[in-house]
mmCIF file of C-alpha atoms in Angstrom:
data_model
loop_
_atom_site.group_PDB
_atom_site.id
_atom_site.type_symbol
_atom_site.label_atom_id
_atom_site.label_comp_id
_atom_site.label_asym_id
_atom_site.label_seq_id
_atom_site.Cartn_x
_atom_site.Cartn_y
_atom_site.Cartn_z
ATOM 1 C CA GLY A 1 -0.098 -10.660 88.538
ATOM 2 C CA GLU A 2 -2.994 -10.139 90.993
ATOM 3 C CA ASN A 3 -6.164 -11.676 90.014
ATOM 4 C CA VAL A 4 -9.502 -10.799 91.675
ATOM 5 C CA GLU A 5 -12.782 -13.096 91.105
ATOM 6 C CA GLN A 6 -16.114 -11.711 91.938
ATOM 7 C CA HIS A 7 -19.466 -13.327 92.501
ATOM 8 C CA PRO A 8 -22.223 -13.210 91.735
ATOM 9 C CA SER A 9 -22.367 -11.306 88.484
ATOM 10 C CA THR A 10 -26.017 -10.396 89.301
ATOM 11 C CA LEU A 11 -27.872 -10.141 92.521
ATOM 12 C CA SER A 12 -31.708 -9.336 93.215
ATOM 13 C CA VAL A 13 -32.835 -8.961 96.650
ATOM 14 C CA GLN A 14 -36.128 -7.622 98.309
ATOM 15 C CA GLU A 15 -35.833 -4.392 99.988
ATOM 16 C CA GLY A 16 -34.737 -4.920 103.450
ATOM 17 C CA ASP A 17 -33.148 -8.194 102.842
ATOM 18 C CA SER A 18 -29.389 -8.563 103.173
ATOM 19 C CA ALA A 19 -26.981 -8.754 100.023
ATOM 20 C CA VAL A 20 -23.717 -10.531 100.016
ATOM 21 C CA ILE A 21 -20.873 -10.089 97.434
ATOM 22 C CA LYS A 22 -17.737 -12.423 97.668
ATOM 23 C CA CYS A 23 -14.394 -11.860 95.945
ATOM 24 C CA THR A 24 -11.261 -13.938 96.238
ATOM 25 C CA TYR A 25 -7.642 -12.859 95.102
ATOM 26 C CA SER A 26 -4.581 -14.678 94.247
ATOM 27 C CA ASP A 27 -1.552 -12.435 95.383
ATOM 28 C CA SER A 28 -0.892 -13.070 98.876
ATOM 29 C CA ALA A 29 1.009 -9.759 99.184
ATOM 30 C CA SER A 30 -2.057 -7.782 98.531
ATOM 31 C CA ASN A 31 -2.893 -5.875 101.888
ATOM 32 C CA TYR A 32 -5.618 -3.224 100.694
ATOM 33 C CA PHE A 33 -9.138 -4.385 99.677
ATOM 34 C CA PRO A 34 -11.524 -1.498 98.759
ATOM 35 C CA TRP A 35 -15.342 -1.716 97.575
ATOM 36 C CA TYR A 36 -16.626 0.623 95.081
ATOM 37 C CA LYS A 37 -20.095 1.307 94.132
ATOM 38 C CA GLN A 38 -20.793 2.587 90.752
ATOM 39 C CA GLU A 39 -23.982 3.999 89.517
ATOM 40 C CA LEU A 40 -25.048 4.135 85.693
ATOM 41 C CA GLY A 41 -22.676 6.727 83.732
ATOM 42 C CA LYS A 42 -20.684 7.577 87.052
ATOM 43 C CA GLY A 43 -17.468 6.949 88.265
ATOM 44 C CA PRO A 44 -16.699 4.414 91.230
ATOM 45 C CA GLN A 45 -17.360 5.759 94.486
ATOM 46 C CA LEU A 46 -15.450 4.105 97.627
ATOM 47 C CA ILE A 47 -18.055 2.761 99.965
ATOM 48 C CA ILE A 48 -15.789 0.874 102.480
ATOM 49 C CA ASP A 49 -12.248 -0.670 102.568
ATOM 50 C CA ILE A 50 -10.215 -2.945 104.704
ATOM 51 C CA ARG A 51 -6.660 -3.494 105.246
ATOM 52 C CA SER A 52 -5.075 -6.701 105.902
ATOM 53 C CA ASN A 53 -4.361 -5.914 109.570
ATOM 54 C CA VAL A 54 -8.099 -6.571 110.328
ATOM 55 C CA GLY A 55 -10.561 -8.842 109.677
ATOM 56 C CA GLU A 56 -13.934 -7.071 109.731
ATOM 57 C CA LYS A 57 -14.821 -3.537 109.345
ATOM 58 C CA LYS A 58 -18.420 -2.104 109.564
ATOM 59 C CA ASP A 59 -19.862 1.173 108.469
ATOM 60 C CA GLN A 60 -23.636 1.617 109.404
ATOM 61 C CA ARG A 61 -25.463 -0.804 107.092
ATOM 62 C CA ILE A 62 -22.221 -1.797 105.056
ATOM 63 C CA ALA A 63 -19.499 -4.229 106.583
ATOM 64 C CA VAL A 64 -16.663 -6.140 105.110
ATOM 65 C CA THR A 65 -14.934 -9.176 106.189
ATOM 66 C CA LEU A 66 -11.423 -10.640 104.938
ATOM 67 C CA ASN A 67 -9.997 -13.986 105.487
ATOM 68 C CA LYS A 68 -6.382 -13.691 104.457
ATOM 69 C CA THR A 69 -5.842 -17.441 105.086
ATOM 70 C CA ALA A 70 -8.275 -18.026 102.383
ATOM 71 C CA LYS A 71 -7.842 -15.024 100.468
ATOM 72 C CA HIS A 72 -11.393 -14.069 100.614
ATOM 73 C CA PHE A 73 -13.018 -10.945 101.221
ATOM 74 C CA SER A 74 -16.765 -10.005 101.225
ATOM 75 C CA LEU A 75 -19.023 -7.183 101.157
ATOM 76 C CA HIS A 76 -22.266 -7.538 103.278
ATOM 77 C CA ILE A 77 -25.111 -4.835 103.040
ATOM 78 C CA THR A 78 -28.011 -4.981 105.244
ATOM 79 C CA GLU A 79 -31.468 -3.744 105.111
ATOM 80 C CA THR A 80 -31.132 -2.958 101.640
ATOM 81 C CA GLN A 81 -32.673 -0.028 99.908
ATOM 82 C CA PRO A 82 -33.663 0.610 96.393
ATOM 83 C CA GLU A 83 -30.973 3.233 96.345
ATOM 84 C CA ASP A 84 -28.467 0.650 96.999
ATOM 85 C CA SER A 85 -29.044 -0.788 93.339
ATOM 86 C CA ALA A 86 -25.942 -0.249 91.520
ATOM 87 C CA VAL A 87 -22.702 -2.202 90.270
ATOM 88 C CA TYR A 88 -20.328 -2.984 93.075
ATOM 89 C CA PHE A 89 -16.687 -3.549 92.495
ATOM 90 C CA CYS A 90 -14.149 -5.190 94.747
ATOM 91 C CA ALA A 91 -10.461 -4.588 94.302
ATOM 92 C CA ALA A 92 -7.270 -5.768 95.662
ATOM 93 C CA SER A 93 -3.897 -3.935 95.881
ATOM 94 C CA ILE A 94 -0.532 -3.959 97.501
ATOM 95 C CA LEU A 95 -0.066 -0.491 99.451
ATOM 96 C CA SER A 96 3.434 1.024 99.066
ATOM 97 C CA GLY A 97 5.273 4.024 98.423
ATOM 98 C CA GLY A 98 5.097 4.022 94.613
ATOM 99 C CA GLY A 99 2.329 1.453 94.012
ATOM 100 C CA ASN A 100 -1.306 1.047 94.736
ATOM 101 C CA LYS A 101 -2.284 -0.306 91.362
ATOM 102 C CA LEU A 102 -5.745 -1.798 92.200
ATOM 103 C CA THR A 103 -7.039 -5.024 90.425
ATOM 104 C CA PHE A 104 -10.672 -5.241 90.102
ATOM 105 C CA GLY A 105 -13.054 -7.824 90.154
ATOM 106 C CA THR A 106 -15.577 -8.142 87.416
ATOM 107 C CA GLY A 107 -18.489 -6.345 89.225
ATOM 108 C CA THR A 108 -21.679 -7.391 90.654
ATOM 109 C CA GLN A 109 -25.088 -5.699 89.347
ATOM 110 C CA LEU A 110 -27.169 -5.345 92.561
ATOM 111 C CA LYS A 111 -30.911 -4.883 92.064
ATOM 112 C CA VAL A 112 -33.083 -4.130 95.165
ATOM 113 C CA GLU A 113 -36.516 -4.572 94.360
ATOM 114 C CA LEU A 114 -39.646 -3.192 96.018
ATOM 115 C CA GLY B 1 -14.155 11.883 101.751
ATOM 116 C CA ALA B 2 -11.353 13.169 99.120
ATOM 117 C CA VAL B 3 -12.970 14.668 96.093
ATOM 118 C CA VAL B 4 -11.291 13.909 92.485
ATOM 119 C CA SER B 5 -12.754 16.012 89.598
ATOM 120 C CA GLN B 6 -12.887 14.902 86.064
ATOM 121 C CA HIS B 7 -13.465 17.276 82.803
ATOM 122 C CA PRO B 8 -15.251 17.273 80.665
ATOM 123 C CA SER B 9 -17.750 14.869 81.709
ATOM 124 C CA ARG B 10 -18.913 14.434 78.225
ATOM 125 C CA VAL B 11 -17.064 15.279 74.968
ATOM 126 C CA ILE B 12 -17.928 14.751 71.240
ATOM 127 C CA CYS B 13 -14.878 14.909 68.860
ATOM 128 C CA LYS B 14 -14.379 14.384 65.146
ATOM 129 C CA SER B 15 -12.546 11.414 63.951
ATOM 130 C CA GLY B 16 -8.798 12.335 63.622
ATOM 131 C CA THR B 17 -8.820 15.117 66.288
ATOM 132 C CA SER B 18 -7.225 15.021 69.828
ATOM 133 C CA VAL B 19 -9.099 15.635 72.953
ATOM 134 C CA LYS B 20 -7.828 16.402 76.400
ATOM 135 C CA ILE B 21 -9.334 15.088 79.750
ATOM 136 C CA GLU B 22 -8.206 16.510 82.998
ATOM 137 C CA CYS B 23 -8.268 14.934 86.424
ATOM 138 C CA ARG B 24 -7.942 16.981 89.345
ATOM 139 C CA SER B 25 -7.457 16.182 93.244
ATOM 140 C CA LEU B 26 -9.511 18.828 94.838
ATOM 141 C CA ASP B 27 -8.304 18.679 98.524
ATOM 142 C CA PHE B 28 -5.112 16.507 98.502
ATOM 143 C CA GLN B 29 -2.076 16.051 96.632
ATOM 144 C CA ALA B 30 -1.903 13.162 94.583
ATOM 145 C CA THR B 31 1.841 12.128 93.516
ATOM 146 C CA THR B 32 0.165 9.132 91.546
ATOM 147 C CA MET B 33 -2.935 9.040 89.529
ATOM 148 C CA PHE B 34 -4.525 6.365 87.435
ATOM 149 C CA TRP B 35 -6.478 6.449 84.167
ATOM 150 C CA TYR B 36 -8.891 3.659 83.238
ATOM 151 C CA ARG B 37 -11.085 2.878 80.331
ATOM 152 C CA GLN B 38 -14.360 1.152 80.901
ATOM 153 C CA PHE B 39 -16.787 -0.406 78.378
ATOM 154 C CA PRO B 40 -20.441 -0.738 79.043
ATOM 155 C CA LYS B 41 -21.181 -3.385 81.443
ATOM 156 C CA GLN B 42 -17.490 -4.331 82.081
ATOM 157 C CA SER B 43 -15.010 -3.643 84.681
ATOM 158 C CA LEU B 44 -12.366 -0.933 84.832
ATOM 159 C CA MET B 45 -9.310 -1.377 82.692
ATOM 160 C CA LEU B 46 -6.139 0.039 83.685
ATOM 161 C CA MET B 47 -4.671 2.004 80.999
ATOM 162 C CA ALA B 48 -1.621 3.605 82.967
ATOM 163 C CA THR B 49 -0.093 5.031 86.110
ATOM 164 C CA SER B 50 0.666 8.721 86.086
ATOM 165 C CA ASN B 51 3.359 9.844 88.546
ATOM 166 C CA GLU B 52 3.807 13.348 89.351
ATOM 167 C CA GLY B 53 7.036 14.664 87.432
ATOM 168 C CA SER B 54 8.032 11.495 85.638
ATOM 169 C CA LYS B 55 6.859 9.525 82.526
ATOM 170 C CA ALA B 56 3.554 7.274 82.991
ATOM 171 C CA THR B 57 3.734 3.649 83.284
ATOM 172 C CA TYR B 58 1.299 2.201 80.565
ATOM 173 C CA GLU B 59 -0.082 -1.245 80.879
ATOM 174 C CA GLN B 60 0.331 -3.863 78.295
ATOM 175 C CA GLY B 61 -1.265 -3.260 75.125
ATOM 176 C CA VAL B 62 -2.005 0.437 75.650
ATOM 177 C CA GLU B 63 -0.531 2.828 73.116
ATOM 178 C CA LYS B 64 1.406 5.393 74.693
ATOM 179 C CA ASP B 65 1.745 7.623 71.666
ATOM 180 C CA LYS B 66 -1.979 7.409 71.287
ATOM 181 C CA PHE B 67 -2.859 8.179 75.026
ATOM 182 C CA LEU B 68 -0.510 10.771 76.154
ATOM 183 C CA ILE B 69 -0.477 11.311 79.909
ATOM 184 C CA ASN B 70 0.855 14.217 81.522
ATOM 185 C CA HIS B 71 1.070 14.686 85.447
ATOM 186 C CA ALA B 72 2.635 18.145 85.575
ATOM 187 C CA SER B 73 1.427 18.924 89.362
ATOM 188 C CA LEU B 74 0.424 17.125 92.391
ATOM 189 C CA THR B 75 -3.198 17.962 91.768
ATOM 190 C CA LEU B 76 -3.672 17.589 87.932
ATOM 191 C CA SER B 77 -3.253 14.732 85.533
ATOM 192 C CA THR B 78 -4.380 14.946 81.846
ATOM 193 C CA LEU B 79 -5.146 12.332 79.476
ATOM 194 C CA THR B 80 -4.953 13.180 75.740
ATOM 195 C CA VAL B 81 -6.399 10.818 73.144
ATOM 196 C CA THR B 82 -4.802 11.640 69.997
ATOM 197 C CA SER B 83 -6.143 11.098 66.284
ATOM 198 C CA ALA B 84 -9.193 9.799 67.858
ATOM 199 C CA HIS B 85 -11.241 6.858 66.114
ATOM 200 C CA PRO B 86 -14.722 5.786 66.617
ATOM 201 C CA GLU B 87 -13.360 2.671 68.502
ATOM 202 C CA ASP B 88 -11.724 5.155 71.090
ATOM 203 C CA SER B 89 -15.160 5.854 72.326
ATOM 204 C CA SER B 90 -15.503 4.847 75.902
ATOM 205 C CA PHE B 91 -15.946 6.042 79.331
ATOM 206 C CA TYR B 92 -12.474 7.073 80.537
ATOM 207 C CA ILE B 93 -11.978 7.377 84.584
ATOM 208 C CA CYS B 94 -9.184 8.709 86.607
ATOM 209 C CA SER B 95 -8.290 7.907 90.331
ATOM 210 C CA ALA B 96 -6.059 9.548 92.589
ATOM 211 C CA ARG B 97 -4.200 8.227 95.549
ATOM 212 C CA SER B 98 -4.341 10.120 98.777
ATOM 213 C CA LEU B 99 -1.339 9.591 101.205
ATOM 214 C CA THR B 100 -2.333 12.154 104.128
ATOM 215 C CA GLY B 101 -4.955 12.916 106.429
ATOM 216 C CA PRO B 102 -8.097 11.082 107.526
ATOM 217 C CA SER B 103 -8.215 9.626 104.036
ATOM 218 C CA GLY B 104 -4.632 8.568 104.274
ATOM 219 C CA ASN B 105 -3.339 5.738 101.404
ATOM 220 C CA THR B 106 -6.781 5.492 99.663
ATOM 221 C CA ILE B 107 -7.737 5.697 96.228
ATOM 222 C CA TYR B 108 -10.665 7.889 95.150
ATOM 223 C CA PHE B 109 -12.147 7.947 91.592
ATOM 224 C CA GLY B 110 -13.342 10.805 89.400
ATOM 225 C CA GLU B 111 -16.752 11.038 87.800
ATOM 226 C CA GLY B 112 -15.757 9.593 84.585
ATOM 227 C CA SER B 113 -15.561 11.381 81.078
ATOM 228 C CA TRP B 114 -17.596 9.990 78.248
ATOM 229 C CA LEU B 115 -15.692 10.197 74.876
ATOM 230 C CA THR B 116 -17.825 9.828 71.582
ATOM 231 C CA VAL B 117 -15.676 9.997 68.532
ATOM 232 C CA VAL B 118 -17.951 10.730 65.335
#
């Protein structure tokens, strides 16, 4: 089955700096890679996703890159703000008619310091 | 984005009783919903995949007779924890797959339900 590794487990940055979280996956058939932000005591919130037919996607301060050859994908947050502090999870999945089972990374605790 | 509602958000039950958690997709139809369990400071652990109109598919190690899943309609799936014990206390989260509209083929999560068994 799919295995997703995520690094780092914790990340502290100064407000205004950039944050990068990296994930690797094992199953070359995976073609859908969402990123979720989870605040304490709440469910994960989808912040951005990318499909395997593109290499990069950007939404305001958030961007995701995908390297299918290396099976790497990364989340980039620019101009970080204190409200970006949360746990971020990457995930990988195979989009299909009856599937879509997400395999999650272990999470990254991001702390944005003033 | 699409909205997935989970209820209750917090529940306390006595050991030995059963408790039901609901997961609803509010603005889209979801043929597939997923149930997760999450322990503090850990990642989400998939418990089962719920398919509308058919039996749920459970992950290895998850007791299907203890965690009953029903997906009776395209917008509602329920998880019933039967004969709950303190070790069942956890954060339970559902997600639903949207196949249509601008959010096509995307998975959205509910807000989670905190279960405490006393």
